[in-house]
Short mmCIF file of C-alpha atoms in Angstrom, two decimals:
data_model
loop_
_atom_site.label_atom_id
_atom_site.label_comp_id
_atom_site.label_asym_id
_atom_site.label_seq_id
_atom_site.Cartn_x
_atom_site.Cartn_y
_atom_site.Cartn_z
CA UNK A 287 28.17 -67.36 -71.12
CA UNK A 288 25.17 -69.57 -71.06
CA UNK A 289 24.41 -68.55 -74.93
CA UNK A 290 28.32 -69.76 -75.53
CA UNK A 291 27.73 -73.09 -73.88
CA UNK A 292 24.58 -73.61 -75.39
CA UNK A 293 25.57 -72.96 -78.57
CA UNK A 294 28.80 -75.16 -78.12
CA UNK A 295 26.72 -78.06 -76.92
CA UNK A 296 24.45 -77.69 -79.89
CA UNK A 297 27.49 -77.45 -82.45
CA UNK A 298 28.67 -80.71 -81.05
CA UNK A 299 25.75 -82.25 -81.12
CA UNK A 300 25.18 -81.33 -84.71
CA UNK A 301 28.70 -81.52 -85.97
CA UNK A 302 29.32 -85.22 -84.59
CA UNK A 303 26.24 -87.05 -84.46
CA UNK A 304 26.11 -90.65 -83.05
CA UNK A 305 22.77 -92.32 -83.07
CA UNK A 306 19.58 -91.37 -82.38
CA UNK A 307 20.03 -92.41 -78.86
CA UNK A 308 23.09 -90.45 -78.55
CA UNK A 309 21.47 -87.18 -79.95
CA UNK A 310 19.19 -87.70 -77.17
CA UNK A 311 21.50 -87.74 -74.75
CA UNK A 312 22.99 -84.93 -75.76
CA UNK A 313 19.90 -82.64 -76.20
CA UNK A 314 18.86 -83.42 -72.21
CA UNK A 315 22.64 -83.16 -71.03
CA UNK A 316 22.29 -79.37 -72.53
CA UNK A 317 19.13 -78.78 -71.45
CA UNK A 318 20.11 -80.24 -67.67
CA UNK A 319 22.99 -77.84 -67.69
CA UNK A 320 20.90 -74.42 -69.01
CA UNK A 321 18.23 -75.51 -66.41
CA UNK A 322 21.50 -75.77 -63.38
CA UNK A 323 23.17 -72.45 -65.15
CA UNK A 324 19.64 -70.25 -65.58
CA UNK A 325 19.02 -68.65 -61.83
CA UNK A 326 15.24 -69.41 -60.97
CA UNK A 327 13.61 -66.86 -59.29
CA UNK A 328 10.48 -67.59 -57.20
CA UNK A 329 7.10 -65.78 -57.26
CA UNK A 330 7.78 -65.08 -53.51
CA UNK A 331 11.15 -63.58 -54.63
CA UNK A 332 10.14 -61.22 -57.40
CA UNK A 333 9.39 -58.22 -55.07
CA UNK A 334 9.28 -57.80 -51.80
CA UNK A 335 6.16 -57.14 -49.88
CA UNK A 336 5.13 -53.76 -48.89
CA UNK A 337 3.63 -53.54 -45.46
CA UNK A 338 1.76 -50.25 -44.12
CA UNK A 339 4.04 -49.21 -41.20
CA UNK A 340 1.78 -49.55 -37.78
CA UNK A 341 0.74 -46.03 -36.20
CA UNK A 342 2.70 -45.21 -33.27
CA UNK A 343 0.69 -43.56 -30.37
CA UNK A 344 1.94 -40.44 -29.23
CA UNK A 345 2.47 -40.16 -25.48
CA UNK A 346 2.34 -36.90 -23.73
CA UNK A 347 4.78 -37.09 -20.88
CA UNK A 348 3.19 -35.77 -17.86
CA UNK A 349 3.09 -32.25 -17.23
CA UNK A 350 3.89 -30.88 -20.62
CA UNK A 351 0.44 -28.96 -20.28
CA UNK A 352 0.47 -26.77 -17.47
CA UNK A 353 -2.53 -26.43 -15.35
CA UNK A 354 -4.10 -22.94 -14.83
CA UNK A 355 -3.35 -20.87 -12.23
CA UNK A 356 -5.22 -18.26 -10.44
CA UNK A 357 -3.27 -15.07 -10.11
CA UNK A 358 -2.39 -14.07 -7.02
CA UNK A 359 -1.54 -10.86 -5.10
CA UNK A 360 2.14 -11.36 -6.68
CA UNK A 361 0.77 -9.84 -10.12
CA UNK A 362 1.19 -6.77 -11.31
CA UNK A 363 -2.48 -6.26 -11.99
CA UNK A 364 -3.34 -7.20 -8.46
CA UNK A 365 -1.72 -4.54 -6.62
CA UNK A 366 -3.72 -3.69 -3.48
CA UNK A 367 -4.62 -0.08 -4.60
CA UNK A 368 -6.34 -1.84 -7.84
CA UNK A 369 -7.74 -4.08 -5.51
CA UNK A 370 -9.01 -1.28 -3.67
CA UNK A 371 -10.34 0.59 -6.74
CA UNK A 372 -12.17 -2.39 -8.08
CA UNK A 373 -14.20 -3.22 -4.66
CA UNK A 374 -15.09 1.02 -4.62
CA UNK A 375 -16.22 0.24 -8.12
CA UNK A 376 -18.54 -2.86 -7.32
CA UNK A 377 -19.62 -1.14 -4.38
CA UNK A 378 -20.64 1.84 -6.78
CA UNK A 379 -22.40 -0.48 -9.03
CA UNK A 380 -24.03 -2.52 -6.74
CA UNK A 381 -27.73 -2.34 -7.17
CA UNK A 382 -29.55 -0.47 -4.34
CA UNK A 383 -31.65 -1.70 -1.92
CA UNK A 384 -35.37 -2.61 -2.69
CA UNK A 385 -37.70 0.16 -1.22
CA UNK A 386 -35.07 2.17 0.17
CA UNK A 387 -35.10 6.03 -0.81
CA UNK A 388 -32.24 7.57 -2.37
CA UNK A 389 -30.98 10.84 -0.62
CA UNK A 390 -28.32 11.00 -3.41
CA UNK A 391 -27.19 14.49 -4.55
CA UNK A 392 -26.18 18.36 -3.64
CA UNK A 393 -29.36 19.52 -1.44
CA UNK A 394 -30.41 23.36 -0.48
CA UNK A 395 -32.24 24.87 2.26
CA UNK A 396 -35.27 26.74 0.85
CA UNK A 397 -37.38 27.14 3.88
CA UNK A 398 -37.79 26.11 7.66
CA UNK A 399 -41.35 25.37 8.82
CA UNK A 400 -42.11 25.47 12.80
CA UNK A 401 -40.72 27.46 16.27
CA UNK A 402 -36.81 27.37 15.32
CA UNK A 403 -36.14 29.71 17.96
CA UNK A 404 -38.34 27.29 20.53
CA UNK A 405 -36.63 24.52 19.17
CA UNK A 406 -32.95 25.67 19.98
CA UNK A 407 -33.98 26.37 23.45
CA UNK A 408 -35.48 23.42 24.20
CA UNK A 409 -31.48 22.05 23.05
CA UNK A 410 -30.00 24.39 25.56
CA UNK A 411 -28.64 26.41 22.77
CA UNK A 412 -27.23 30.04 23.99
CA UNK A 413 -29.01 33.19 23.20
CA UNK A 414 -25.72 34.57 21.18
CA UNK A 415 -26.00 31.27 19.27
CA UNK A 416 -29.66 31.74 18.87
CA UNK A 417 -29.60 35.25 17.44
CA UNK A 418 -26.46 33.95 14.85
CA UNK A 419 -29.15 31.70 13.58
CA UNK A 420 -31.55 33.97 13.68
CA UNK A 421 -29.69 36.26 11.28
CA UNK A 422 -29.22 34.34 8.49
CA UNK A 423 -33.16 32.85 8.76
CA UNK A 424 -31.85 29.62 10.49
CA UNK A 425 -30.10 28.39 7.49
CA UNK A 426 -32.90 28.58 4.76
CA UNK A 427 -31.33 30.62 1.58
CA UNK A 428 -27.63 29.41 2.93
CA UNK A 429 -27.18 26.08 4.26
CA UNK A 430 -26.45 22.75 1.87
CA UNK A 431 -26.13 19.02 2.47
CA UNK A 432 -24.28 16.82 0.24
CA UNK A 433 -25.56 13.47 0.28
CA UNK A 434 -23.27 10.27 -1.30
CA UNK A 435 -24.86 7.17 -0.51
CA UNK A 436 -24.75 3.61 -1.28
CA UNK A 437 -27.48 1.63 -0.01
CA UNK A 438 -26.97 2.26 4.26
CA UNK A 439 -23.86 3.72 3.32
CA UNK A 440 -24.43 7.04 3.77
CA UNK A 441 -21.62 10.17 4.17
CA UNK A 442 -23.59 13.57 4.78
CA UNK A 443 -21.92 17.02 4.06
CA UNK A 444 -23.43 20.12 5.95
CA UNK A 445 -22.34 23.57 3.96
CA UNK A 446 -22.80 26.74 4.94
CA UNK A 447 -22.44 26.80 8.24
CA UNK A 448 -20.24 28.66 10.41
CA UNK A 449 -18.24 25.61 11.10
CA UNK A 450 -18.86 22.20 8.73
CA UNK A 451 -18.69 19.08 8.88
CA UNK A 452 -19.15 15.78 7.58
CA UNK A 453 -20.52 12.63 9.04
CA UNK A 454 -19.95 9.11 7.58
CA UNK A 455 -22.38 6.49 9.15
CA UNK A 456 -24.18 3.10 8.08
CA UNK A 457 -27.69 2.85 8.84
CA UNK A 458 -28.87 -0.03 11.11
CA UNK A 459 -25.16 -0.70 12.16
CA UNK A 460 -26.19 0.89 15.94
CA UNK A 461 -24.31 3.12 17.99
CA UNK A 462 -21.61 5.07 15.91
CA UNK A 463 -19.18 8.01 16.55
CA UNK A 464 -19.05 11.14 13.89
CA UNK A 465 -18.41 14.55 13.59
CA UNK A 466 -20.60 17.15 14.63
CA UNK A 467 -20.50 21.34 14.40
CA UNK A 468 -18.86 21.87 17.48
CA UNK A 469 -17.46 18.13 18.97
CA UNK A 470 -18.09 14.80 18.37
CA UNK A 471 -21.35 13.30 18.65
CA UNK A 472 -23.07 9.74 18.80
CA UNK A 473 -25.63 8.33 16.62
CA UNK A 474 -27.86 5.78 16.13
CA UNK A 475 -29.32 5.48 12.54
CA UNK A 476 -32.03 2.93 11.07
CA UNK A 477 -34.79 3.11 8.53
CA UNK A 478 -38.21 3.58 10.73
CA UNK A 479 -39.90 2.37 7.86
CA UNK A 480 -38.90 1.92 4.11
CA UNK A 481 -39.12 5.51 3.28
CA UNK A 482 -37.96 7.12 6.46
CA UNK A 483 -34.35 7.42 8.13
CA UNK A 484 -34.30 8.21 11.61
CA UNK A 485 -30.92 9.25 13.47
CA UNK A 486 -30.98 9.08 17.05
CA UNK A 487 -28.15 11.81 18.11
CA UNK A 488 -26.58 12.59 21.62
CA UNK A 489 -23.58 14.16 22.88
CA UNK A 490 -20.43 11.64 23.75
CA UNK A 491 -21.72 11.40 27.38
CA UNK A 492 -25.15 10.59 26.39
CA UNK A 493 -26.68 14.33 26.97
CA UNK A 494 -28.87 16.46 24.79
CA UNK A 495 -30.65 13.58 23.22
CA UNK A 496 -32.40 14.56 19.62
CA UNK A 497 -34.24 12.75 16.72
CA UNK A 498 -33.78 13.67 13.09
CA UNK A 499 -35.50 12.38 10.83
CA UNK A 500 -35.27 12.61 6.54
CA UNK A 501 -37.55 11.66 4.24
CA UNK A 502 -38.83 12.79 0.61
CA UNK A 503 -41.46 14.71 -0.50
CA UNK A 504 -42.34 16.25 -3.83
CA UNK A 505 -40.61 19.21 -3.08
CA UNK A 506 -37.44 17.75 -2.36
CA UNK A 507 -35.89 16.60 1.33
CA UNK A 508 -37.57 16.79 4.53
CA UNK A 509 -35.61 17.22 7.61
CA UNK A 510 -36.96 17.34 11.03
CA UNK A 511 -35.50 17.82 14.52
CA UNK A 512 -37.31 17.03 17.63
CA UNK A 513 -35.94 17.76 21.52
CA UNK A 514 -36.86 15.69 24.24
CA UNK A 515 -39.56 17.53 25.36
CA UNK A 516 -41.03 16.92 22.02
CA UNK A 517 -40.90 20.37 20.21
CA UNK A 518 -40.16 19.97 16.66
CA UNK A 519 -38.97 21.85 13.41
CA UNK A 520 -38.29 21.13 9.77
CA UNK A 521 -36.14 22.13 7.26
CA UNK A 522 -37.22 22.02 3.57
CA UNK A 523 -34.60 21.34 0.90
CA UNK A 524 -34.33 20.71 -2.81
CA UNK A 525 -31.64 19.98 -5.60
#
């Protein structure tokens, strides 16, 4: 359309010309009305401007993480059996006590050194009894003591016997109640010194007071019994 009118305005021009003044006219008239018909497009206008699009900042609503929790007795792995098993464990672990000796371990009577037979009279012990003990050499070649202990927890086993028994105790924890051969019995056990474990024993109304004592030698376990009018006798044992 614009070429058409152009070209029209030029024929005219050309085909009737005037005067030079006229020509002129004519030339700017066409050139006002390509410049009015021609769409002018600005710089500003030629593309639009391409701005980086600002980073938005993620927000974490609150508690989307959730904190840490210990577990408590209502898991499965935290049954009080487990619970159990894993203290007995730790317990079993647990490093011994500095100094103390360890009576760990399945112990046999080899030999008896002093006046047994003195020694269970001084206790009060019948003459039936004494003979019985008599017979099978007071225990030396028969008798056993299994020993489990963990630092001044000590259980004690006597085998061999004709009735045993165990006693569970824990040394330096004063006056305790355990079994004995015949009845119950009360003890008192502590460390005399760091190699030694003394056991005060009486019966349940305070008679018949004795002291045993163990400690280790090279040959194995020493025990001793003394009465209250101080006679004494041992008992030598090894693994």
């Amino acid at each position: 359309l614009v070429s058409t009118r152009f070209a029209s305005k030029m024929g005219a021009a050309c085909t009737h010309p005037t005067n030079s003044k006229d020509a002129e006219l004519s030339v700017e008239d066409s050139l006002e009305d390509l410049s009015n018909t021609v769409p002018v497009v600005s710089p500003q206008m030629a593309s639009p401007s391409l701005k980086p699009r600002p980073k938005q900042k993620v927000v974490r609503p609150e508690g989307s993480v959730l904190p840490l929790q210990k577990v408590g007795m209502k898991s499965p792995w935290a049954s009080a059996s487990r619970i159990a098993s894993v203290a007995a464990l730790q317990r079993m672990l647990a490093p011994r006590s500095s100094g103390r000796p360890d009576f760990n371990g399945m112990w046999s009577c080899f030999e008896i050194v002093g006046d047994m037979d003195a020694l269970l009279v001084s206790l009060e012990v019948g003459w039936v009894k004494r003979c019985a003990a008599s017979a099978i050499n007071y225990g030396a070649g028969y008798v056993s003591r299994r020993i489990l202990q963990n630092n001044d927890e000590i259980e004690m086993e006597v085998i061999g016997t004709p009735s045993d028994f165990v006693q569970s105790f824990n040394v330096g924890s004063g006056w305790q109640t355990v079994s004995g051969p015949d009845n119950a019995l009360r003890i008192n056990p502590y460390w005399e010194n760091s190699s030694l474990l003394r056991i005060d024993q009486t019966e349940l109304n305070g008679s018949c007071p004795v002291i045993l004592r163990h400690e280790l030698h090279d040959f194995g376990l020493l025990i001793s019994m003394t009465a209250a009018d101080g006679v004494s006798a041992s008992w030598r044992f090894r693994k």
